[in-house]
Coordinates of C-alpha atoms in Angstrom, one line a residue:
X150 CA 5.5 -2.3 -4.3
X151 CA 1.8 -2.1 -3.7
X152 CA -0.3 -0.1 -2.2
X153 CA -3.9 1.2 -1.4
X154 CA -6.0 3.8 -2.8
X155 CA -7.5 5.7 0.8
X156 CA -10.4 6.7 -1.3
X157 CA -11.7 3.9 -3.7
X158 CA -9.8 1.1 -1.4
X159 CA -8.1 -0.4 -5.2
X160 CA -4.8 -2.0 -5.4
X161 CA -1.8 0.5 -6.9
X162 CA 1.4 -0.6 -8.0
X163 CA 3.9 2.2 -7.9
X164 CA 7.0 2.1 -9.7
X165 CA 10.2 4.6 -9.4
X166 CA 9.2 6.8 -12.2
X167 CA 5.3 7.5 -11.4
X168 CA 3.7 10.2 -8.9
X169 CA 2.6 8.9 -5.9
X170 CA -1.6 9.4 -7.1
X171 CA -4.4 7.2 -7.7
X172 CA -4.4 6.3 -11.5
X173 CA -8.4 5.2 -11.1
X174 CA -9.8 8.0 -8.9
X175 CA -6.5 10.8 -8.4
X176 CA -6.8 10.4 -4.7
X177 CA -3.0 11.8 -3.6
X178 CA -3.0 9.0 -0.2
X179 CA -1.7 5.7 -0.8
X180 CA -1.6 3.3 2.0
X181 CA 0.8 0.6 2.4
X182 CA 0.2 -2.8 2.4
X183 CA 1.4 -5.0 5.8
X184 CA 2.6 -8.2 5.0
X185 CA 0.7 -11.6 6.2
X186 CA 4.1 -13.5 7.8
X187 CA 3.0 -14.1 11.1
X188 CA 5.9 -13.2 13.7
X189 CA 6.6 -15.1 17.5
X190 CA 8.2 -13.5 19.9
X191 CA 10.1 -15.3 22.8
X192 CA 8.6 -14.6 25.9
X193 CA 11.6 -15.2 28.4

């Protein structure tokens, strides 16, 4: 899954053994990553 660093703004892949930390900077807050799909909704 990736994520971003909060601090330096670089791409982080975390997998289900690593701590949740920055490996280039250390920085503990990882922010997720939206997907681009654009969504409609039906306006009724």
């Amino acid at each position: 899954m990736s994520y971003k660093c909060s601090r330096c703004k670089r791409d982080v892949q975390i997998d289900e053994y690593g701590g949740v930390r920055c490996p280039y900077c250390g920085h503990r807050v990882l922010l997720k990553e939206r997907s681009r799909d654009v969504k409609e909704v039906d306006v009724q």
